[in-house]
Short mmCIF file of C-alpha atoms in Angstrom, two decimals:
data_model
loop_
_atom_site.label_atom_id
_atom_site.label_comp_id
_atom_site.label_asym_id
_atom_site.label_seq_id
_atom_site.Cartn_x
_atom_site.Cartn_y
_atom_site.Cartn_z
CA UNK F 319 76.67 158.38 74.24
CA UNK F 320 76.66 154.58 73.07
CA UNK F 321 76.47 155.63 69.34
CA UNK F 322 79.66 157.78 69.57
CA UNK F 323 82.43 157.55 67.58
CA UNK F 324 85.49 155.41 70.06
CA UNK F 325 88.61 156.84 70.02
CA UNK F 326 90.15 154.65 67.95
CA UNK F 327 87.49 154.71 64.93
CA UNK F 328 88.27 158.58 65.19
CA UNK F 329 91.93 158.46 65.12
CA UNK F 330 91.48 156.20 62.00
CA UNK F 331 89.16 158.47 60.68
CA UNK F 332 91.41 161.63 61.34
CA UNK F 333 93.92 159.48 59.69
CA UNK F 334 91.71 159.16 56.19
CA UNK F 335 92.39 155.43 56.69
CA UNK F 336 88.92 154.28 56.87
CA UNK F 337 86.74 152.76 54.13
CA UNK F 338 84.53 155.53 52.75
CA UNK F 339 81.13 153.97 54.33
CA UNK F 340 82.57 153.63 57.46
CA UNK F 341 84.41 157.05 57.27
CA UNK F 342 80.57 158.52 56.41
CA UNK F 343 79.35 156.95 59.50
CA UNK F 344 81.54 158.06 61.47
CA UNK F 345 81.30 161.44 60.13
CA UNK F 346 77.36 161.30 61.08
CA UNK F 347 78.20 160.36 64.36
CA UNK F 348 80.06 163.43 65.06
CA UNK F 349 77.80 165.85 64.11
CA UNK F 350 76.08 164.17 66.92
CA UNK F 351 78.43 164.24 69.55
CA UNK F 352 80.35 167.30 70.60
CA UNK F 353 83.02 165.74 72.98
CA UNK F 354 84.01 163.02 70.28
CA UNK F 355 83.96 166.35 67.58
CA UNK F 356 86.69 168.30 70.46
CA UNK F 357 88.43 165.45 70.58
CA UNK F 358 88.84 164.91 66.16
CA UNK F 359 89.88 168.64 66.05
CA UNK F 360 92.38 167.96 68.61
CA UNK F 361 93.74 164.92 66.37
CA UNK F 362 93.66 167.74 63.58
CA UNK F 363 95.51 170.21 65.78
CA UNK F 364 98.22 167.70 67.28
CA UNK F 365 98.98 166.55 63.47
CA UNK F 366 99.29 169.71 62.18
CA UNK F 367 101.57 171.23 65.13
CA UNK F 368 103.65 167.66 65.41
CA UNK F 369 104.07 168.14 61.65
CA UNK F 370 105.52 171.74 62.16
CA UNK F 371 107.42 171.21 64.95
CA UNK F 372 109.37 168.25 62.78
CA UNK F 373 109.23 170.20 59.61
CA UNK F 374 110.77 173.25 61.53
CA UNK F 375 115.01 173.22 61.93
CA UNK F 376 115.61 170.27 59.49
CA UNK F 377 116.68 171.60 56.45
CA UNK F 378 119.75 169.70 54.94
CA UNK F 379 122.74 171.56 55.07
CA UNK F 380 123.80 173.91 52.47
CA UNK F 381 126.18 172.10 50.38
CA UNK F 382 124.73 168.46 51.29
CA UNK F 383 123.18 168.68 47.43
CA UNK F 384 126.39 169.47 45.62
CA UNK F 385 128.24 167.15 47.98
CA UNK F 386 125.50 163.80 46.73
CA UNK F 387 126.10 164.94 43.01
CA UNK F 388 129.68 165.15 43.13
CA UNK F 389 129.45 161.35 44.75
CA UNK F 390 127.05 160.46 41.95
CA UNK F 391 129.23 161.31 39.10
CA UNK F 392 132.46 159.67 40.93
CA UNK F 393 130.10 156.63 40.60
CA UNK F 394 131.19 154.59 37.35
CA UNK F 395 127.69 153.49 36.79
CA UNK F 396 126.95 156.72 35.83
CA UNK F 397 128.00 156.98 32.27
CA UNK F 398 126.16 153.86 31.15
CA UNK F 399 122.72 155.04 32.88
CA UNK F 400 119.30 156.34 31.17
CA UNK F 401 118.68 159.72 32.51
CA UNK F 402 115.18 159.36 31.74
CA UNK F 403 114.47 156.46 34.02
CA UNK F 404 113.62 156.24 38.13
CA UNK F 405 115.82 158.31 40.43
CA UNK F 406 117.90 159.85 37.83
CA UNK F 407 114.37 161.71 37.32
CA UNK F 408 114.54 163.75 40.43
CA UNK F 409 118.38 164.36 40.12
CA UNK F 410 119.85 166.26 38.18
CA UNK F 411 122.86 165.44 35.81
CA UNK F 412 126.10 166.45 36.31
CA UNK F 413 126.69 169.56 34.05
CA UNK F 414 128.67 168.64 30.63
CA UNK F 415 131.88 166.85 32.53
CA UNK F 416 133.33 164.26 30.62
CA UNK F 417 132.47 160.44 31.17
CA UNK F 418 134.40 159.59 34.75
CA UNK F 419 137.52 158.13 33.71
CA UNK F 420 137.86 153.87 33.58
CA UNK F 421 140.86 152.34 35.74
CA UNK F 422 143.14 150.75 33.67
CA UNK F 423 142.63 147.67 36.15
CA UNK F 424 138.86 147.25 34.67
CA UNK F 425 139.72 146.96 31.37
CA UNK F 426 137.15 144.08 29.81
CA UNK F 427 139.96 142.26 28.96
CA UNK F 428 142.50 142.43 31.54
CA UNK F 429 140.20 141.74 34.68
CA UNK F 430 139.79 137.97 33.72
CA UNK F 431 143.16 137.72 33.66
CA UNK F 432 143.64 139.48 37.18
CA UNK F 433 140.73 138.07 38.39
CA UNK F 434 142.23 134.73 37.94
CA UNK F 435 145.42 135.88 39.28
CA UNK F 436 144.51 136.67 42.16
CA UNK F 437 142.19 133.26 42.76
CA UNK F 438 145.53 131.43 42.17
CA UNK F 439 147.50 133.67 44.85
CA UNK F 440 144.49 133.68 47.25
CA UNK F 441 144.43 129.77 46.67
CA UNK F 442 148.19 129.39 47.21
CA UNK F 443 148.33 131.56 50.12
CA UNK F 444 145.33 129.90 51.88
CA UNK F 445 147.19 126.40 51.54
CA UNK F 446 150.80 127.59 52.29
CA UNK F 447 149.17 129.19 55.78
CA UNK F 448 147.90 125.49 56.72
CA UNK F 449 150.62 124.32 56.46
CA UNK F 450 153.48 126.67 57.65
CA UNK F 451 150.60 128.94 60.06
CA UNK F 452 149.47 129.08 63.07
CA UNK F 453 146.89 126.01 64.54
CA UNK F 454 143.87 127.17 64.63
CA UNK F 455 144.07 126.22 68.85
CA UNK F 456 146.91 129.20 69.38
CA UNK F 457 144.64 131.50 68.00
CA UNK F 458 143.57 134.26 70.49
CA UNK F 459 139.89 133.91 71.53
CA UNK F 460 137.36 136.17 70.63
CA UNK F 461 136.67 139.73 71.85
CA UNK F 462 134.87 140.23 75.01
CA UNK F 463 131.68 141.75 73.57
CA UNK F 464 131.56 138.93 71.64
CA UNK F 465 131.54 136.59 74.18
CA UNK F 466 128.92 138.62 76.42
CA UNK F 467 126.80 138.89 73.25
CA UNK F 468 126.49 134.78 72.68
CA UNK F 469 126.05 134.17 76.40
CA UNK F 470 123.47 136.93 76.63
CA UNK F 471 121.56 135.14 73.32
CA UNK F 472 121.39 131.85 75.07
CA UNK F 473 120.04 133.87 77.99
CA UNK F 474 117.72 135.17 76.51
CA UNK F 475 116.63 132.29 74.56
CA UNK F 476 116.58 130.62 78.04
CA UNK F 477 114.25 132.76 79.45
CA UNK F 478 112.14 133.02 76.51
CA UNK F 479 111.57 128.97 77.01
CA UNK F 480 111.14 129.19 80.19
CA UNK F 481 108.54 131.33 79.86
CA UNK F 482 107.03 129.54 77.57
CA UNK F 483 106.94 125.97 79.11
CA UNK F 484 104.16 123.89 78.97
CA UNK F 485 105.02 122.58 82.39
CA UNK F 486 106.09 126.12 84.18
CA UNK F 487 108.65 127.84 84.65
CA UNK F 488 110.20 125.33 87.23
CA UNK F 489 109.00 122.15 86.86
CA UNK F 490 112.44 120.67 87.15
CA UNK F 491 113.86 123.08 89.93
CA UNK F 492 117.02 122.01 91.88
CA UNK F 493 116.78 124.53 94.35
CA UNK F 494 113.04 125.41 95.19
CA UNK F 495 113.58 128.12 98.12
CA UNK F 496 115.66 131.48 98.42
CA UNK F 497 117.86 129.08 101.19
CA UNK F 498 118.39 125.69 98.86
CA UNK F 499 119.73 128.43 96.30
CA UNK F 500 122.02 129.96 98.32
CA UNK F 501 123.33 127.39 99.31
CA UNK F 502 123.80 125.67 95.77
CA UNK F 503 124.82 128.58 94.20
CA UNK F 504 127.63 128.82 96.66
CA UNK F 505 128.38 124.69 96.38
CA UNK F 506 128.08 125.24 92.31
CA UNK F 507 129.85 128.37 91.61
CA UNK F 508 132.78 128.07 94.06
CA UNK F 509 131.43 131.38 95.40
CA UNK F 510 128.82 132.73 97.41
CA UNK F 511 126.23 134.06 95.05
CA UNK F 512 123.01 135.93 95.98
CA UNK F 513 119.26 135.27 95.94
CA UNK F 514 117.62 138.41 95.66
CA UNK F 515 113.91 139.07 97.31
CA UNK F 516 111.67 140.86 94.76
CA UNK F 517 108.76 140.12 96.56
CA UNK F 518 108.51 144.14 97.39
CA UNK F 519 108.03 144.87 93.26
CA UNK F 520 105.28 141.78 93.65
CA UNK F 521 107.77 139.00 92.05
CA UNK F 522 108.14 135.55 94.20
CA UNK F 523 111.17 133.63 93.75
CA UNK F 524 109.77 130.70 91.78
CA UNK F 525 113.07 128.38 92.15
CA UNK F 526 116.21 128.24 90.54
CA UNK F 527 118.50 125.61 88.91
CA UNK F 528 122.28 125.05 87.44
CA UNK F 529 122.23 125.64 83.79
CA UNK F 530 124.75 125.66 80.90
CA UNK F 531 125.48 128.82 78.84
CA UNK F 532 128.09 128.65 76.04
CA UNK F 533 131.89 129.63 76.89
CA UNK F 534 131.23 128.83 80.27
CA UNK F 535 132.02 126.34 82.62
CA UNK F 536 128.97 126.47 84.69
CA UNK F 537 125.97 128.72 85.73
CA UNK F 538 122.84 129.25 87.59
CA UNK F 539 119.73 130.94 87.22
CA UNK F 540 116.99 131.71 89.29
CA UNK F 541 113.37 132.80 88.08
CA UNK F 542 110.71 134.95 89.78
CA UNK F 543 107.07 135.41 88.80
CA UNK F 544 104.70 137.75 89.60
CA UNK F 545 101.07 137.14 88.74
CA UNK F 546 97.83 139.41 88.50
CA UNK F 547 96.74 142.23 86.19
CA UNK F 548 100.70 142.96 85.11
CA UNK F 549 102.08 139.12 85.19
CA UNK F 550 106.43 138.83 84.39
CA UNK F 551 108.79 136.38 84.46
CA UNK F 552 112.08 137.62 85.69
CA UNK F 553 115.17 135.46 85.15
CA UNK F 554 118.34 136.16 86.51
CA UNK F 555 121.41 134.23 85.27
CA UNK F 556 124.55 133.95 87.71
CA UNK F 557 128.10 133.06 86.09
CA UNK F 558 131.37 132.69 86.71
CA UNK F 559 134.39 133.86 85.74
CA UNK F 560 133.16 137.63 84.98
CA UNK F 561 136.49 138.43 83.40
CA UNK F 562 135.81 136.92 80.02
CA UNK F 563 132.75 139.28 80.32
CA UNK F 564 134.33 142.14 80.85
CA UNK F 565 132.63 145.23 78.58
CA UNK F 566 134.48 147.80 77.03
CA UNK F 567 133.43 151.27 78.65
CA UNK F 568 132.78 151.87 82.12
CA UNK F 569 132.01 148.41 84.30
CA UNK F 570 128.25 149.09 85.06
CA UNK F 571 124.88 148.11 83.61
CA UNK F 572 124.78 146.79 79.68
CA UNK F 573 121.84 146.18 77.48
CA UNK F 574 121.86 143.37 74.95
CA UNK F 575 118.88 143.92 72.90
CA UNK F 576 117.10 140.60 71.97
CA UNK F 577 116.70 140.17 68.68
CA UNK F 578 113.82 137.82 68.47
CA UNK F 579 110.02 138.42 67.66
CA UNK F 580 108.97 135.44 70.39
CA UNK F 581 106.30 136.85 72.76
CA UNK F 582 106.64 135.02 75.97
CA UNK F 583 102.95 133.83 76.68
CA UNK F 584 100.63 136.31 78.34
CA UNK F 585 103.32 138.82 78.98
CA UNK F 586 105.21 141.69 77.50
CA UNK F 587 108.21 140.87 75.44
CA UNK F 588 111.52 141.34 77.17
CA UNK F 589 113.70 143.82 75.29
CA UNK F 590 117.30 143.88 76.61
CA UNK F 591 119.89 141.32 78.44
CA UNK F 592 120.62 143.54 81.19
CA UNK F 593 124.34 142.17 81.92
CA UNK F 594 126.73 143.28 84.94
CA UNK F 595 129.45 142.43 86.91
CA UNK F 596 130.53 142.11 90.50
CA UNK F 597 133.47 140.26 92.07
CA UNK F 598 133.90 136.80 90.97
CA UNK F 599 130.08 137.01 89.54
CA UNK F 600 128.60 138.02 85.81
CA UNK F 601 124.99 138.46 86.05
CA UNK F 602 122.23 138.75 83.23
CA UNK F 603 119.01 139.48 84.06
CA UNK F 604 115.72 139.23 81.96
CA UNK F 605 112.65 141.09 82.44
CA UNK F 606 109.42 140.31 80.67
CA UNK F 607 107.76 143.88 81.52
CA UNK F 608 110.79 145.96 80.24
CA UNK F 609 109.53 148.86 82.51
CA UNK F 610 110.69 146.81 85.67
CA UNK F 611 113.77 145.25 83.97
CA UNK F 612 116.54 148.71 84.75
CA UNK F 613 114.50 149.42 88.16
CA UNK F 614 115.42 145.38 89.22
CA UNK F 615 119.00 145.64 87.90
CA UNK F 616 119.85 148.96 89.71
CA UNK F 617 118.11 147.84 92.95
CA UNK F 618 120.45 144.25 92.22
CA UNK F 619 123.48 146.26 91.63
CA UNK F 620 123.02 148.64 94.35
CA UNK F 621 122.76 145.87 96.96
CA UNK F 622 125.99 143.94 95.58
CA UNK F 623 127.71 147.31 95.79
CA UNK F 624 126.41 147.85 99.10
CA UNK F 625 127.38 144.55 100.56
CA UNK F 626 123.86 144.62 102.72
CA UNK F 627 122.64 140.78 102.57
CA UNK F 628 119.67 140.05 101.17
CA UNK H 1120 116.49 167.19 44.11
CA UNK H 1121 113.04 167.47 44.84
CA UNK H 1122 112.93 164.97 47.87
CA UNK H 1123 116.25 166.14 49.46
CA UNK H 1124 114.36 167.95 52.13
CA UNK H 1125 112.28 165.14 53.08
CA UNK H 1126 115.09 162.28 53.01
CA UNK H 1127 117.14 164.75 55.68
CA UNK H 1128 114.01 165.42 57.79
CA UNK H 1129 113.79 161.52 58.05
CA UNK H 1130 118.26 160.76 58.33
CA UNK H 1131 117.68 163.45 61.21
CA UNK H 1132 115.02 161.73 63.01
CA UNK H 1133 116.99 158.11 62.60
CA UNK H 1134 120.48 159.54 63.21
CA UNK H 1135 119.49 162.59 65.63
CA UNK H 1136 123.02 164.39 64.24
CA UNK H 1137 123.20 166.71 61.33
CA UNK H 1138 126.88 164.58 59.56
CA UNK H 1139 125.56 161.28 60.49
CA UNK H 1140 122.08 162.23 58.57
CA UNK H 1141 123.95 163.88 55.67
CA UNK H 1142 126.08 160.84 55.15
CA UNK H 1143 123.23 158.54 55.54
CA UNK H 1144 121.28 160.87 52.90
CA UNK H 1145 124.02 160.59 50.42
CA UNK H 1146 124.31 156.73 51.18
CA UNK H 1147 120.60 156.82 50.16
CA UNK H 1148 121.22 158.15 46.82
CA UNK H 1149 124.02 156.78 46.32
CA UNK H 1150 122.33 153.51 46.37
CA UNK H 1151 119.42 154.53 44.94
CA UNK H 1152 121.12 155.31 41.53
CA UNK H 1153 122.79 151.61 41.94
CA UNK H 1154 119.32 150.15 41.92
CA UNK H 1155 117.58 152.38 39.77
CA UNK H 1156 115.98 149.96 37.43
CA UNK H 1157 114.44 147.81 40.41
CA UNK H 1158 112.35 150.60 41.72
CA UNK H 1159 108.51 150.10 40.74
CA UNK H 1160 105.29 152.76 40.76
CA UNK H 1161 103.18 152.26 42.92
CA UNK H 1162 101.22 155.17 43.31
CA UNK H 1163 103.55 156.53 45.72
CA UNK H 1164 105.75 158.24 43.83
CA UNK H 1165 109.61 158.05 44.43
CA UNK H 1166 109.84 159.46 48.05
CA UNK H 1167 108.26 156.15 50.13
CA UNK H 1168 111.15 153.98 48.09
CA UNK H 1169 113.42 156.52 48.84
CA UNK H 1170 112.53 156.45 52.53
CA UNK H 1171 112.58 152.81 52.50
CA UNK H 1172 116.40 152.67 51.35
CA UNK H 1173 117.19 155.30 53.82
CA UNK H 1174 115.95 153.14 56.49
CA UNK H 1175 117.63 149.77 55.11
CA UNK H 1176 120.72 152.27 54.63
CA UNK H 1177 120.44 152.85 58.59
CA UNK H 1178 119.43 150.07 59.85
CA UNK H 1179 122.44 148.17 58.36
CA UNK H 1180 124.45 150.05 59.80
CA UNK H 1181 122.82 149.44 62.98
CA UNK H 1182 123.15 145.82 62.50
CA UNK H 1183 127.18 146.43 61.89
CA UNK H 1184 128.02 147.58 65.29
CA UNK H 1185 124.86 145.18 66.86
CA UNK H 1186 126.69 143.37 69.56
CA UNK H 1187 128.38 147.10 71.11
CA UNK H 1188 125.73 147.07 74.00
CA UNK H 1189 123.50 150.04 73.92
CA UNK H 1190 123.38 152.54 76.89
CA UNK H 1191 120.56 152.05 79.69
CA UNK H 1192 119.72 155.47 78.66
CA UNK H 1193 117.76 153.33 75.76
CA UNK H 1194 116.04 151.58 77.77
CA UNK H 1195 112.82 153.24 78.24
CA UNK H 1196 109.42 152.52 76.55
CA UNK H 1197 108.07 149.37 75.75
CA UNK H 1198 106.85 148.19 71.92
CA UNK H 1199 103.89 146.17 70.91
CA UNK H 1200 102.69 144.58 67.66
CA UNK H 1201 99.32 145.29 68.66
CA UNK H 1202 97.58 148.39 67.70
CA UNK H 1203 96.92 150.37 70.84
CA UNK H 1204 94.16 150.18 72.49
CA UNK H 1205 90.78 152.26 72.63
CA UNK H 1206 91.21 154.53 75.38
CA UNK H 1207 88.68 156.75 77.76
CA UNK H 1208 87.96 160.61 76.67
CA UNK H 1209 90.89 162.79 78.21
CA UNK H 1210 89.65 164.10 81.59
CA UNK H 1211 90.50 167.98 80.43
CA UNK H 1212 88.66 169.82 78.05
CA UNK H 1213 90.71 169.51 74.57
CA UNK H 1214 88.90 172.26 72.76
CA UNK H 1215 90.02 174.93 74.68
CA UNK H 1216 93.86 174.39 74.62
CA UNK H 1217 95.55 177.09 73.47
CA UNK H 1218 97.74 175.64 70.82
CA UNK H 1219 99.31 178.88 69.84
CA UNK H 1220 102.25 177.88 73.01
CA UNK H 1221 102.42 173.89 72.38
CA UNK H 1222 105.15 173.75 69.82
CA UNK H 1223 107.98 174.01 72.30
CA UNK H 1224 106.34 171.45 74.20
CA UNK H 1225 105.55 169.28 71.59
CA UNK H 1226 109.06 169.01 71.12
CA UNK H 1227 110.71 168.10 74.16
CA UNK H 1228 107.99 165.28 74.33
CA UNK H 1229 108.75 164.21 70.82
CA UNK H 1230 112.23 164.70 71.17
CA UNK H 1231 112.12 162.24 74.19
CA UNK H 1232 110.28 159.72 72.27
CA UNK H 1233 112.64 156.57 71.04
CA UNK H 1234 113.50 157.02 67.26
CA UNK H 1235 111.02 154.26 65.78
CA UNK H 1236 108.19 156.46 66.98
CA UNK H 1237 109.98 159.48 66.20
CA UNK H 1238 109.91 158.18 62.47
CA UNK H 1239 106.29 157.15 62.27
CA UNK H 1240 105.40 160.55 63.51
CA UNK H 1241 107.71 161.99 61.03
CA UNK H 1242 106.26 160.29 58.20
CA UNK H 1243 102.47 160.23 59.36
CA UNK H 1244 102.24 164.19 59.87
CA UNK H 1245 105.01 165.60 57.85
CA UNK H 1246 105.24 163.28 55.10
CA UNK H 1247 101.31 162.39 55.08
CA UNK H 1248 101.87 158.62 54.16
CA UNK H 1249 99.22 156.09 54.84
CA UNK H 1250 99.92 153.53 57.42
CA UNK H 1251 100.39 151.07 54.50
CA UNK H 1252 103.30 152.74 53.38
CA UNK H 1253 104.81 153.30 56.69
CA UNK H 1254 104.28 149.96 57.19
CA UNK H 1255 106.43 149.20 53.77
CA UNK H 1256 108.99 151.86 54.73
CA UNK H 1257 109.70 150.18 57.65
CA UNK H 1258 109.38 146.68 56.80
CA UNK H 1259 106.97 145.84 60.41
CA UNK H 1260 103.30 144.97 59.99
CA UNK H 1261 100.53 147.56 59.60
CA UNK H 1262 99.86 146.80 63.48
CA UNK H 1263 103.15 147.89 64.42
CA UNK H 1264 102.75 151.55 62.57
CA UNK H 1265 99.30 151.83 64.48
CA UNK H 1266 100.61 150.93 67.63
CA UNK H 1267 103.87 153.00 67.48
CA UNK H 1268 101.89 155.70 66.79
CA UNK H 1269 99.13 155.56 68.99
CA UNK H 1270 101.92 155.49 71.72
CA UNK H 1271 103.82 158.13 70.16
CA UNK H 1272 100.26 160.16 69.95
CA UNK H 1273 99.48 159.06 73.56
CA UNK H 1274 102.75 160.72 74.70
CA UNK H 1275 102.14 164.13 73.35
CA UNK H 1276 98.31 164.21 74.56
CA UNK H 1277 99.58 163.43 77.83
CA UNK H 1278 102.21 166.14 77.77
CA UNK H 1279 99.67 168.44 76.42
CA UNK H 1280 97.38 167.67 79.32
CA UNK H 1281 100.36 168.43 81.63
CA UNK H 1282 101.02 171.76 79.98
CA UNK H 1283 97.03 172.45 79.97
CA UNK H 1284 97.38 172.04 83.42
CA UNK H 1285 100.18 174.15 84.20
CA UNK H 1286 99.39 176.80 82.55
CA UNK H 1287 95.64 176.96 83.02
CA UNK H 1288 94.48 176.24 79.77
CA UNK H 1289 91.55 173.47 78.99
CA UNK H 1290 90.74 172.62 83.02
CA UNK H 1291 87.85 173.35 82.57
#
């Protein structure tokens, strides 16, 4: 069976997407071979039903078509358009209507003259409001989601580093057991905060340290690491005052997705800033294998709820 | 409107509700007729640069509301740059499913799937476009199509297994 066709070659060959030698080849090979044959007419099949079953129940709507032409010809640029070139090709022009009517405010002539109108107004508003408005320090601050969002960047960003350092994860560690971090997340945060034991999902607690995140005054974070055939870095960050936090919605688990393409070295990608709170506590907690990252939140959040000790 | 049918098929997949699709479709055209002149053959005809507003049409809007925080419901599946990988022969015999009772299945397991796989399926098996222009479509690397749908195809065999199973068919 060493000469059959992989799976892969025959997916790509299902697909047309190999190069016609290759595509031959593998064609030869499954004359040959009547497993790898079953399994190409089961790529047919599954296309051909998963292309029925998304074709099936999706029509547009009846009037969607009227309703996009009607929007077409409200559209000014319209009228000065060549119906014989790109889309206007598949669309068809609106019956003999007359050319959409111009606003007397667009008028060649008259919108340099409003145009520059309205600069001057802008301009004299902008300086009358510094100096008759409001300082800039009485302004109210920004929204909560806002404020969750930045923090849970930096987070992320964080672990993303830490991941990646040369040196490990913890080289520079304050608190290198469960008990220093207890202990110095209490002394740091005003509070007592909680080191969690993951070592049941296979993570050890690597260490943990204080940390700045923007907007607040202080934080910790403590990292875990688990190692063999699935390897993740788990980071958890622990700050205080949750109340600038606060999401809109109900109070219980968010996800922040990370917007970055940086693939923390030999592990999955994180997806999501998982981000809760709990008395005088925000946490956000990173996952590299984003299949553990809700099942080590819940189990987090269940035990805070709880009140069982860790 | 020649493509009308397929531009909804693909709003549907991306928005999963009928209005939201129809007002992202209309977006679509909308702005396609703004930017008429920059659209260039490339052997595709007009539907892959139609699908490729529609998706820059929806993902913009995505990227308005980016900081609400998205349900945990999201949060399953994971995504990979790299194509998948080669994988052992199913341990049930595929040629004797009966696919004459999949479809239903076939749909709960694609309708469970998250919506970027939902889209390469949709435009792999309905739309018949080549990897390449998925890939341009969705503005990700070639690697990305194969992977998301190698997981996406992974998914269904698996639930077709499942229903084999069930239901007697292909344990042999």
């Amino acid at each position: 069976m060493s000469n059959a066709p992989t799976a892969r070659e025959i997916r790509l060959f299902c697909d047309g997407e190999l190069p016609p030698q290759e595509a031959a080849a593998v064609e030869a090979k499954l004359r040959e071979h009547a497993e790898p044959r079953a399994r190409a007419e089961f790529e047919r099949r599954l296309r051909e039903r998963v292309g029925a079953v998304l074709k099936a129940g999706s029509a547009p709507p009846a009037g969607l078509a009227d309703r996009i032409r009607e929007a077409m010809t409200s559209e000014e640029a319209w009228a000065s358009r060549d119906p014989q070139a790109g889309i206007i090709g598949t669309i068809e022009p609106p019956s003999a209507e007359p050319a959409p009517h111009r606003a007397w405010w667009r008028g060649p002539t008259r919108a340099n003259a409003y145009a520059v109108a309205a600069s001057v107004v802008l301009v004299a508003g902008a300086v009358l409001f510094g100096i008759f408005g409001r300082p800039i320090d009485s302004w109210p601050g920004r929204g909560t989601i806002d404020v969750a969002a930045e923090a849970a960047a930096a987070v992320a960003s964080e672990h993303v580093m830490t991941a990646n350092s040369p040196a490990g994860p913890t080289h520079s560690a304050r608190y290198r057991t469960r008990d220093q971090a207890a202990s110095g997340l209490a002394e740091y945060l005003g509070a007592a905060g909680r080191v969690y034991d993951l070592s049941d999902l296979g993570y050890a607690f690597l260490g943990g340290d204080t940390c700045d995140v923007p907007r607040c005054e202080r934080g910790c974070h403590l990292i875990y690491r688990r190692t063999g055939d699935r390897p993740g870095l788990v980071t958890l960050h622990v700050l205080p005052r949750p109340e600038q936090f606060e999401l809109h919605g109900s109070p219980g688990l968010k996800a922040f997705p990370i917007l970055t393409d940086k693939i923390t070295r030999n592990q999955d990608c994180p997806k999501d800033v998982l981000v809760w709170s709990h008395g005088e506590h925000c946490y956000m907690l990173v996952v590299s294998v984003a299949q553990d990252a809700e099942k080590i939140a819940l189990r987090m959040q269940q035990t805070l709820l709880a009140g069982t000790p860790e | 409107m020649e493509h009308l049918d397929a531009v909804y098929r693909l709003a549907l997949q991306l928005a999963r509700h009928p209005d939201d699709a129809s007002d992202l479709v209309q977006e679509t055209y909308l702005k396609a007729l703004r930017v008429a002149e920059r659209f260039e053959e490339r052997g595709g005809g007009i539907r892959p640069w139609l699908f490729k507003i529609l998706h820059n049409v929806f993902y913009s809007r995505l990227a308005r509301d980016k900081r609400a925080p998205l349900s945990v419901d999201e949060l399953h599946g994971a995504s990979s740059d790299q194509p998948g990988p080669d994988e052992p022969a199913p341990a049930w015999d595929l040629s004797t499913l009966n696919w004459e009772h999949v479809d239903e299945r076939i749909k709960t397991a694609i309708d469970g799937l998250r919506s970027e796989y939902r889209t390469v399926l949709l435009l792999w098996a309905v739309e018949g476009l080549k990897y390449r222009e998925i890939a341009e479509v969705q503005e990700i690397p070639i690697g990305t199509v194969m992977s998301r749908l190698h997981r996406a195809r992974s998914t269904l065999a698996d639930q077709l297994a499942e229903f084999a199973e069930e239901f007697g068919h292909g344990t042999g």
